[in-house]
Short mmCIF file of C-alpha atoms in Angstrom, two decimals:
data_model
loop_
_atom_site.label_atom_id
_atom_site.label_comp_id
_atom_site.label_asym_id
_atom_site.label_seq_id
_atom_site.Cartn_x
_atom_site.Cartn_y
_atom_site.Cartn_z
CA MET A 1 93.98 87.41 143.89
CA GLN A 2 91.61 85.43 145.77
CA SER A 3 88.49 85.71 147.86
CA MET A 4 88.22 88.66 150.30
CA GLU A 5 86.09 86.77 152.45
CA PHE A 6 84.16 89.80 153.92
CA PRO A 7 82.03 87.96 156.33
CA LEU A 8 85.64 86.36 157.77
CA VAL A 9 87.08 89.61 157.50
CA VAL A 10 83.92 90.55 159.89
CA PHE A 11 84.45 88.51 161.88
CA THR A 12 87.81 87.92 162.57
CA VAL A 13 88.79 92.19 163.34
CA LEU A 14 85.38 92.43 165.54
CA SER A 15 85.97 89.20 167.61
CA GLN A 16 89.77 90.35 167.89
CA ALA A 17 88.67 94.01 169.19
CA ALA A 18 86.68 92.18 172.32
CA ILE A 19 89.20 90.07 172.83
CA GLY A 20 91.76 93.14 173.08
CA LEU A 21 89.57 95.16 175.47
CA THR A 22 88.71 92.11 177.37
CA MET A 23 92.72 91.56 177.81
CA MET A 24 93.25 95.64 178.60
CA ARG A 25 90.25 95.24 180.97
CA ALA A 26 92.31 92.51 182.76
CA VAL A 27 95.39 94.47 182.60
CA ARG A 28 93.75 97.53 184.51
CA THR A 29 92.55 95.45 187.04
CA VAL A 30 96.09 94.67 188.37
CA SER A 31 97.29 98.48 187.86
CA GLY A 32 96.09 99.75 190.72
CA THR A 33 91.39 99.97 191.58
CA PRO A 34 89.53 99.38 188.64
CA ASP A 35 87.54 101.50 186.22
CA THR A 36 84.02 102.38 186.53
CA ASP A 37 81.33 101.66 184.00
CA ALA A 38 82.43 98.13 183.99
CA ARG A 39 78.84 97.45 182.40
CA LYS A 40 78.96 99.88 179.27
CA GLU A 41 82.39 98.36 178.35
CA TRP A 42 81.23 94.51 179.05
CA LEU A 43 78.19 95.54 176.97
CA MET A 44 80.83 96.95 174.25
CA ILE A 45 83.17 93.63 173.97
CA ALA A 46 80.00 91.34 173.77
CA GLY A 47 78.33 93.60 171.33
CA LEU A 48 81.62 93.12 168.99
CA MET A 49 81.62 89.82 169.52
CA ALA A 50 78.14 89.10 168.98
CA LEU A 51 78.55 91.10 165.58
CA GLY A 52 81.20 89.13 164.86
CA LEU A 53 79.39 85.86 165.09
CA LEU A 54 76.23 87.25 163.02
CA GLY A 55 78.53 88.33 160.45
CA SER A 56 80.43 85.20 160.34
CA LEU A 57 77.36 83.21 159.62
CA PHE A 58 76.99 85.22 156.23
CA HIS A 59 80.31 83.26 155.35
CA LEU A 60 78.41 79.65 155.30
CA GLY A 61 76.82 78.28 152.54
CA HIS A 62 74.05 76.33 154.84
CA PRO A 63 74.28 79.03 158.56
CA THR A 64 71.75 77.13 159.99
CA GLY A 65 74.18 73.84 160.26
CA ALA A 66 76.31 76.22 162.33
CA PRO A 67 75.98 74.67 165.70
CA ARG A 68 77.27 71.15 164.04
CA ALA A 69 80.58 72.98 163.16
CA LEU A 70 81.15 72.10 166.89
CA VAL A 71 81.21 67.89 166.62
CA HIS A 72 84.76 67.75 165.40
CA LEU A 73 86.98 68.82 168.09
CA GLY A 74 89.08 66.29 167.74
CA THR A 75 91.30 67.39 164.70
CA ALA A 76 89.62 70.43 163.23
CA TRP A 77 90.89 73.59 164.61
CA LEU A 78 87.57 75.20 162.97
CA SER A 79 85.62 73.28 165.79
CA ARG A 80 87.77 74.65 168.43
CA GLU A 81 87.99 78.13 167.24
CA VAL A 82 83.74 78.35 167.30
CA LEU A 83 83.90 76.29 170.87
CA PHE A 84 86.11 79.25 172.45
CA ALA A 85 84.13 82.15 170.21
CA GLY A 86 80.82 80.67 171.87
CA LEU A 87 82.83 80.18 175.67
CA PHE A 88 83.86 83.81 175.41
CA MET A 89 80.26 85.32 174.04
CA GLY A 90 79.22 83.08 176.98
CA VAL A 91 81.38 84.91 179.56
CA ALA A 92 80.93 88.22 178.40
CA ALA A 93 76.96 87.72 178.31
CA ILE A 94 77.27 86.70 181.73
CA ALA A 95 79.42 89.85 182.61
CA VAL A 96 77.13 92.26 181.11
CA LEU A 97 74.38 90.41 182.56
CA SER A 98 75.87 90.93 186.39
CA ALA A 99 77.11 94.15 186.68
CA GLY A 100 77.73 93.73 189.95
CA VAL A 101 80.44 90.69 189.35
CA ALA A 102 81.51 92.30 186.45
CA ALA A 103 83.25 95.01 188.16
CA LYS A 104 85.69 92.28 189.59
CA SER A 105 88.67 91.02 187.48
CA ALA A 106 87.82 87.58 187.26
CA PRO A 107 85.25 87.49 183.79
CA ALA A 108 87.89 90.04 182.70
CA TRP A 109 90.85 87.32 183.57
CA ILE A 110 88.57 84.30 182.14
CA GLY A 111 87.77 85.99 179.35
CA ALA A 112 91.05 86.84 178.31
CA ALA A 113 92.00 83.54 178.48
CA LEU A 114 89.35 82.00 176.46
CA GLY A 115 89.96 84.99 174.15
CA LEU A 116 93.89 83.86 173.81
CA GLY A 117 92.41 80.23 172.71
CA LEU A 118 90.13 81.64 170.62
CA ILE A 119 93.30 83.93 168.56
CA SER A 120 94.87 80.45 169.08
CA SER A 121 92.74 78.55 167.17
CA ALA A 122 91.99 81.24 164.55
CA GLY A 123 95.75 81.11 163.85
CA MET A 124 95.93 77.26 163.25
CA THR A 125 92.49 77.25 161.38
CA TYR A 126 93.82 80.21 159.02
CA ALA A 127 97.71 78.09 158.88
CA PRO A 128 96.71 75.19 156.50
CA PRO A 129 99.59 73.85 154.27
CA ALA A 130 97.56 75.17 151.30
CA LEU A 131 98.89 78.42 152.20
CA PRO A 132 102.91 78.11 152.52
CA ALA A 133 103.25 81.63 152.94
CA LEU A 134 100.78 81.47 156.53
CA ASN A 135 101.51 77.96 157.16
CA ASN A 136 103.33 78.72 160.71
CA ALA A 137 102.73 81.49 163.77
CA LEU A 138 101.91 84.42 161.29
CA PRO A 139 98.13 84.49 161.48
CA ALA A 140 97.98 83.79 165.45
CA ALA A 141 100.99 86.49 165.36
CA PHE A 142 98.87 88.82 162.86
CA PHE A 143 95.81 88.17 165.16
CA LEU A 144 97.34 88.72 168.38
CA THR A 145 98.32 92.68 167.07
CA SER A 146 95.32 93.52 165.60
CA ALA A 147 93.58 92.71 169.40
CA VAL A 148 96.04 94.47 171.48
CA ILE A 149 96.04 97.16 168.71
CA LEU A 150 91.96 97.69 168.90
CA GLY A 151 92.03 96.30 172.48
CA ALA A 152 94.43 99.00 173.59
CA GLY A 153 92.63 101.81 171.37
CA PHE A 154 89.05 101.61 172.29
CA GLY A 155 90.48 101.09 175.77
CA GLY A 156 91.09 104.08 176.05
CA TRP A 157 87.44 105.13 175.72
CA PHE A 158 86.80 103.43 179.41
CA ALA A 159 90.21 103.60 180.71
CA SER A 160 90.30 106.44 184.28
CA PRO A 161 92.45 109.40 183.37
CA GLU A 162 95.29 108.15 185.30
CA ARG A 163 95.64 104.82 183.35
CA GLN A 164 95.25 106.47 179.53
CA PRO A 165 99.20 106.41 179.74
CA LEU A 166 99.22 102.65 180.19
CA MET A 167 96.47 102.48 177.27
CA ALA A 168 99.09 104.89 175.11
CA ARG A 169 101.87 102.83 175.80
CA ILE A 170 100.56 99.82 174.81
CA PHE A 171 98.83 101.10 171.58
CA THR A 172 101.99 102.61 170.54
CA SER A 173 103.71 99.35 171.27
CA ALA A 174 101.16 97.11 169.44
CA LEU A 175 101.33 99.41 166.64
CA VAL A 176 104.94 99.40 166.25
CA VAL A 177 104.99 95.55 166.53
CA GLY A 178 102.53 95.46 163.47
CA LEU A 179 104.20 97.68 161.38
CA VAL A 180 107.47 95.57 161.76
CA LEU A 181 105.31 92.21 161.40
CA TYR A 182 103.73 93.69 158.55
CA LEU A 183 107.11 94.69 156.44
CA ILE A 184 108.93 91.70 157.46
CA ALA A 185 106.75 88.86 156.57
CA PRO A 186 106.46 89.48 152.76
CA CYS A 187 110.36 90.28 152.66
CA VAL A 188 110.53 87.00 154.30
CA TRP A 189 108.32 84.91 151.92
CA ALA A 190 110.19 86.55 149.32
CA SER A 191 113.10 83.92 150.02
CA GLY A 192 111.02 81.06 150.28
CA GLY A 193 109.24 78.60 147.92
CA THR A 194 107.67 79.46 144.66
CA VAL A 195 104.51 79.97 146.28
CA MET A 196 105.53 82.08 149.15
CA ARG A 197 107.53 84.19 147.00
CA MET A 198 104.49 84.85 144.94
CA THR A 199 102.33 85.81 147.94
CA GLY A 200 105.16 88.36 148.97
CA GLU A 201 104.93 89.49 145.46
CA ALA A 202 101.09 90.19 145.79
CA TRP A 203 100.86 91.57 149.19
CA PHE A 204 103.51 94.55 148.08
CA ALA A 205 101.22 95.12 144.57
CA SER A 206 98.26 94.82 147.24
CA GLY A 207 96.24 98.11 147.97
CA PHE A 208 95.21 96.29 150.74
CA TYR A 209 98.53 95.87 152.04
CA TRP A 210 99.74 99.69 151.54
CA ALA A 211 96.52 100.72 152.82
CA HIS A 212 96.38 98.88 155.94
CA ILE A 213 100.63 100.03 156.51
CA GLY A 214 100.09 103.40 155.81
CA ILE A 215 96.87 103.58 158.43
CA LEU A 216 98.81 101.77 161.11
CA ALA A 217 101.85 104.56 160.60
CA ALA A 218 99.25 107.26 160.87
CA CYS A 219 97.77 106.27 163.87
CA LEU A 220 101.45 106.05 165.16
CA ALA A 221 101.78 109.31 164.10
CA VAL A 222 99.05 110.60 165.64
CA ILE A 223 99.81 109.38 169.22
CA TRP A 224 103.26 110.35 168.89
CA LYS A 225 102.00 114.02 168.25
CA THR A 226 99.21 114.03 170.37
CA LYS A 227 100.70 111.51 173.17
CA SER A 228 97.30 110.25 173.92
CA ILE A 229 94.52 108.36 172.39
CA PRO A 230 91.53 110.75 170.68
CA VAL A 231 88.21 109.38 170.71
CA TRP A 232 88.51 108.78 167.14
CA LEU A 233 91.85 107.08 166.60
CA PRO A 234 90.74 103.72 167.44
CA PHE A 235 88.06 104.08 164.32
CA LEU A 236 91.16 104.82 162.14
CA ALA A 237 92.81 101.70 163.87
CA LEU A 238 89.73 99.40 163.32
CA ALA A 239 89.39 100.35 159.51
CA GLY A 240 93.07 100.01 159.11
CA GLU A 241 92.36 96.21 160.69
CA LEU A 242 89.37 95.65 158.43
CA ILE A 243 91.80 96.51 155.00
CA GLY A 244 94.44 94.62 156.38
CA ARG A 245 92.62 91.52 157.00
CA ALA A 246 90.55 91.89 153.53
CA GLY A 247 94.24 91.84 152.13
CA PHE A 248 95.14 88.67 154.29
CA PHE A 249 92.62 86.36 152.87
CA ALA A 250 92.35 88.53 148.77
CA ASP A 251 96.23 88.23 148.41
CA THR A 252 97.58 85.11 150.27
CA LEU A 253 98.02 82.64 147.44
CA HIS A 254 97.09 78.89 147.45
CA THR A 255 99.69 75.98 146.01
CA ALA A 256 96.67 75.10 144.17
CA ILE A 257 97.37 78.32 141.78
CA ASN A 258 100.81 77.11 140.59
CA MET A 259 100.05 73.54 140.08
CA GLY A 260 101.95 72.35 137.22
CA GLY A 261 104.63 74.83 137.85
CA LEU A 262 107.85 74.63 139.83
CA TYR A 263 107.62 73.82 143.81
CA MET B 1 99.61 47.66 154.27
CA LYS B 2 96.01 47.97 153.84
CA LYS B 3 94.25 48.49 151.05
CA GLN B 4 94.55 52.11 149.19
CA TYR B 5 93.32 52.62 145.82
CA ALA B 6 95.29 55.28 143.82
CA PHE B 7 95.27 57.01 140.49
CA LEU B 8 98.35 56.29 138.54
CA VAL B 9 99.60 59.21 135.90
CA ASP B 10 101.52 57.99 133.33
CA THR B 11 102.64 61.53 132.09
CA GLU B 12 104.57 59.69 128.89
CA LEU B 13 101.52 58.37 127.79
CA CYS B 14 98.99 61.32 128.33
CA ILE B 15 98.58 63.66 125.43
CA GLY B 16 96.53 66.24 127.50
CA CYS B 17 93.38 65.73 125.51
CA PHE B 18 91.15 66.34 128.53
CA THR B 19 88.72 63.08 128.11
CA CYS B 20 89.16 62.41 131.48
CA ALA B 21 88.44 65.44 133.04
CA MET B 22 85.21 65.06 130.50
CA ALA B 23 84.35 61.65 131.57
CA CYS B 24 84.12 62.88 135.06
CA ARG B 25 81.67 65.89 134.03
CA ASN B 26 79.78 63.41 131.99
CA TYR B 27 79.44 61.16 134.59
CA TYR B 28 78.53 63.66 137.35
CA HIS B 29 76.85 66.84 135.35
CA GLN B 30 79.14 69.34 137.46
CA VAL B 31 77.54 72.56 137.78
CA GLU B 32 79.15 75.32 135.58
CA GLY B 33 82.65 75.93 137.15
CA VAL B 34 83.15 73.21 139.05
CA VAL B 35 85.47 70.78 137.97
CA TRP B 36 86.40 67.19 139.87
CA ARG B 37 89.57 66.27 137.74
CA GLN B 38 91.79 68.98 135.72
CA VAL B 39 94.83 68.61 133.89
CA TYR B 40 97.64 70.94 134.30
CA PRO B 41 100.27 71.46 131.63
CA LEU B 42 103.53 71.06 133.29
CA SER B 43 105.49 74.52 133.13
CA GLU B 44 108.60 75.00 130.80
CA GLU B 45 110.77 75.55 133.52
CA ILE B 46 109.86 71.36 134.07
CA TYR B 47 109.86 70.36 130.58
CA PRO B 48 111.08 73.05 128.02
CA HIS B 49 110.03 70.90 124.88
CA ARG B 50 107.93 70.97 121.88
CA GLU B 51 105.55 67.86 122.98
CA ARG B 52 104.34 69.11 126.27
CA ALA B 53 103.71 66.81 129.31
CA PHE B 54 100.79 67.17 131.81
CA LEU B 55 99.66 66.04 135.27
CA SER B 56 96.30 65.17 135.25
CA LEU B 57 95.24 65.54 138.86
CA SER B 58 91.66 65.35 141.17
CA CYS B 59 91.48 64.42 144.66
CA ASN B 60 94.65 62.16 145.88
CA HIS B 61 92.54 60.14 148.46
CA CYS B 62 95.48 60.68 150.73
CA GLU B 63 96.41 58.62 154.12
CA ASN B 64 96.07 61.28 156.26
CA PRO B 65 93.43 63.89 154.69
CA GLU B 66 93.79 67.46 155.55
CA CYS B 67 90.26 67.78 154.21
CA LEU B 68 89.10 65.15 156.65
CA ASN B 69 91.02 66.52 159.82
CA VAL B 70 89.94 70.12 159.28
CA CYS B 71 86.13 69.75 158.37
CA PRO B 72 84.10 70.72 161.24
CA VAL B 73 81.10 68.99 160.77
CA ASN B 74 82.64 65.56 160.24
CA ALA B 75 81.67 65.62 156.13
CA TYR B 76 84.82 63.39 155.01
CA THR B 77 85.13 60.11 156.13
CA LYS B 78 88.02 57.49 154.55
CA ARG B 79 86.67 53.97 153.73
CA GLU B 80 88.40 51.21 155.19
CA GLU B 81 88.50 48.92 152.57
CA ASP B 82 90.09 50.90 149.92
CA GLY B 83 91.55 54.12 151.30
CA VAL B 84 88.90 56.31 149.14
CA VAL B 85 88.12 59.39 150.81
CA VAL B 86 84.34 60.71 150.65
CA HIS B 87 82.66 63.76 151.12
CA HIS B 88 79.19 63.58 152.33
CA GLN B 89 77.85 66.41 150.91
CA GLU B 90 74.45 66.25 153.12
CA LYS B 91 76.47 67.09 156.30
CA CYS B 92 78.70 70.05 154.72
CA ILE B 93 77.65 73.27 155.81
CA GLY B 94 79.37 75.57 153.41
CA CYS B 95 82.35 76.89 155.24
CA GLY B 96 84.96 76.48 152.57
CA ASN B 97 87.81 75.29 155.18
CA CYS B 98 88.05 72.19 153.50
CA ILE B 99 88.68 74.27 149.99
CA ARG B 100 91.21 77.04 151.65
CA SER B 101 93.26 73.70 153.20
CA CYS B 102 94.01 70.94 150.36
CA PRO B 103 97.17 71.74 148.82
CA TYR B 104 95.86 70.13 145.69
CA GLY B 105 92.72 72.23 145.49
CA ALA B 106 90.16 68.95 144.88
CA PRO B 107 87.27 70.49 146.60
CA LYS B 108 85.54 72.58 144.94
CA TYR B 109 82.81 74.97 145.93
CA ASN B 110 79.08 74.31 144.42
CA PRO B 111 77.79 77.40 144.22
CA GLU B 112 73.95 75.77 143.74
CA GLU B 113 74.24 73.60 146.20
CA LYS B 114 76.18 76.09 148.55
CA ARG B 115 78.54 73.10 149.83
CA ALA B 116 81.87 71.39 148.91
CA GLU B 117 82.10 68.63 146.41
CA LYS B 118 85.05 66.57 145.23
CA CYS B 119 86.04 63.56 143.48
CA SER B 120 84.85 60.55 144.89
CA LEU B 121 87.25 57.80 143.31
CA CYS B 122 83.72 56.84 141.50
CA HIS B 123 83.43 54.45 144.74
CA GLU B 124 80.07 53.08 143.77
CA ARG B 125 81.84 52.60 140.42
CA LEU B 126 84.48 50.63 142.46
CA ASP B 127 82.14 48.56 144.30
CA ALA B 128 80.51 47.36 141.40
CA ASP B 129 83.66 46.15 140.20
CA LEU B 130 84.01 49.18 137.14
CA LYS B 131 86.66 51.33 136.85
CA PRO B 132 86.43 55.10 137.42
CA ALA B 133 84.82 57.04 134.66
CA CYS B 134 87.89 58.98 134.01
CA VAL B 135 89.94 55.65 134.31
CA GLN B 136 87.59 53.78 132.19
CA ALA B 137 87.78 56.48 129.49
CA CYS B 138 91.15 57.45 128.99
CA PRO B 139 92.20 56.31 125.33
CA THR B 140 96.20 56.27 126.39
CA LYS B 141 95.77 54.29 129.35
CA ALA B 142 98.04 56.88 130.63
CA LEU B 143 95.47 57.25 134.16
CA GLN B 144 95.46 54.18 135.67
CA LEU B 145 93.82 52.57 138.82
CA ILE B 146 96.46 50.96 141.29
CA ASP B 147 96.38 49.51 144.83
CA LEU B 148 99.29 51.18 146.66
CA ALA B 149 99.16 47.86 149.29
CA THR B 150 99.94 45.63 146.11
CA LYS B 151 101.44 47.34 143.33
CA GLN B 152 104.66 49.10 143.26
CA GLN B 153 106.78 49.25 140.67
CA THR B 154 110.04 51.02 140.54
CA ASN B 155 109.75 53.59 138.06
CA GLN B 156 106.60 55.30 140.02
CA ILE B 157 107.41 58.69 142.02
CA GLN B 158 105.10 60.64 144.36
CA TYR B 159 106.31 64.47 143.80
CA PRO B 160 106.84 65.30 140.98
CA ALA B 161 107.66 68.66 139.64
CA GLY B 162 105.34 70.55 139.47
CA TYR B 163 103.19 68.81 142.01
CA PRO B 164 103.64 70.26 145.80
CA LYS B 165 105.18 68.21 148.11
CA MET B 166 103.01 67.27 151.73
CA GLU B 167 104.72 63.98 152.94
CA ARG B 168 102.47 64.34 156.26
CA LEU B 169 99.28 63.94 154.10
CA ASN B 170 100.96 61.00 152.07
CA PRO B 171 98.79 61.57 148.74
CA SER B 172 97.98 58.34 147.30
CA THR B 173 98.80 59.73 143.65
CA ARG B 174 101.61 58.14 141.75
CA PHE B 175 103.55 59.32 138.61
CA ILE B 176 105.53 58.00 136.12
CA LEU B 177 107.77 60.77 134.75
CA PRO B 178 107.77 62.08 131.33
CA LYS B 179 110.98 61.00 129.45
CA MET B 180 113.18 63.52 128.06
CA PRO B 181 113.20 63.69 124.20
CA LYS B 182 116.35 62.12 122.49
CA MET B 183 118.42 65.54 121.32
CA VAL B 184 119.82 65.07 117.18
CA ARG B 185 122.78 66.83 116.53
CA ARG B 186 123.49 68.02 112.50
#
C-alpha cells in the first residue's frame, strides 16, 4: 500500500463536487426557467472549491511556492490543472459576488467548461507511465463520474421540484456508470502486465475499494426505493467518493515496486 | 548524436556488494531513508541460479525525462553539454509529482528538506574530469560511465528483464546481461 495522499483526496473530490454542481446548474438552465437561490448554490460551489484548494496546499512541502506551479504550462499537466482550478475559482467567486448575473446561464456554462478542463488535466496528472493501471483515460473517467454523482446529488438541494426527477435520473445514471467502471477496471488490469495485475489484486484486497463499491450500491438502493434524492444522501455519496479516492492513491502500484521482477 | 552520459551496468561483473550505493550515500550524506542508487536483485523468475544477478540503478538521465516534463515549477533541467538531468532543489516546492511519475523511482522525497532529490550523475565531479562516486567506487568495474554518442557495443541492451520498458522516455542506462551458468550433467 502506498500513501493515501489525504490532501489530494480532499482537493480532487471537493473540486469535482464543485464542478459537478456547476455542470448541473448549467444543465438546469436549458431545461426550463432557471432555479432560484443561485447565490446560495454559487456560494456552495465557491466554498467547496476554496476548501479543496486549501486542502491541496497541505500536500506541498513548501505551500508558499504554490503560485509558482503555474510556470511550466508547456508540458506539465499539474501546471495546467492549477491554472484551470484558479480560473474556475475565479468564475465561482465572480458569480457569488454578482448575484444578478449569477442567476443567468453564462457563468454556469463557463464554469462547466473550465471544470471539464480541470477534470481532464487532473486526469492526465494522475495518469503517469509509472502507474500502468492508470496510464490511460481511467483517471479522467473516474473524476468525471465523481463530479456527476456529487453534482447531481448536491444539485438536488437547489433544483426546483419539477427538476428533482432530472437530478435523480442523472444521479442514478452516474452511480450505475461509476459502479460498472470500478468493478470492470480491476478485472481488466488482471489481464495486463505484472504491475497492472498487482494493482488489480491490491484494489480487490482493499477495504477502501469495497467500502466505495458498497456505498455506491447503497446510494443506488436508496434512490431505487425513494425515487428521489433524500437531503442526506449526497453526504453518503461524498463519503463514498472520499474513501474511493483514498484507495485510488493508496492501492495503485508504481512500477518501481517491481524493479528486478518480471515486466 | 549529441553527447549523452550514461551508466553501463555489467550484470555479469556485478556481485551485489552495494559499494556503489554506499559510495553515493557517503558522498552526498543523504538523510535517513533517502537512497539515490539502489541495487535490486533479479527475481528468480528471470535468473534462477544460486549465484544471483543484480541491477544497480539510479536516475537514468532519460532523453525525454518524465520528471522534467511533469515538474510544475521547472525544477529540472537537462544539460546540453552531456545530457545529465539535474534537479534544482531550491526551485522544488515538494509536490511529489516527479516521484509519482518517474517509472524508475529515481526522485525521492527528502522529509527534512520537504523537497524531492535524485542522482545528479555527480555532474560537479564530471566538470572536474572525475568519475561519478558510484563508478569510481565499484570494485569489479561492473558500473561504468559511457557516452552513448561515441561508445556503442553490440552486447549492450537497453531494456533487460526486470527493468520497465519506457520507449518514450528513452532511458540512458545500458546493461550487459548476466551469462547463464554452464549446466554440468553427471
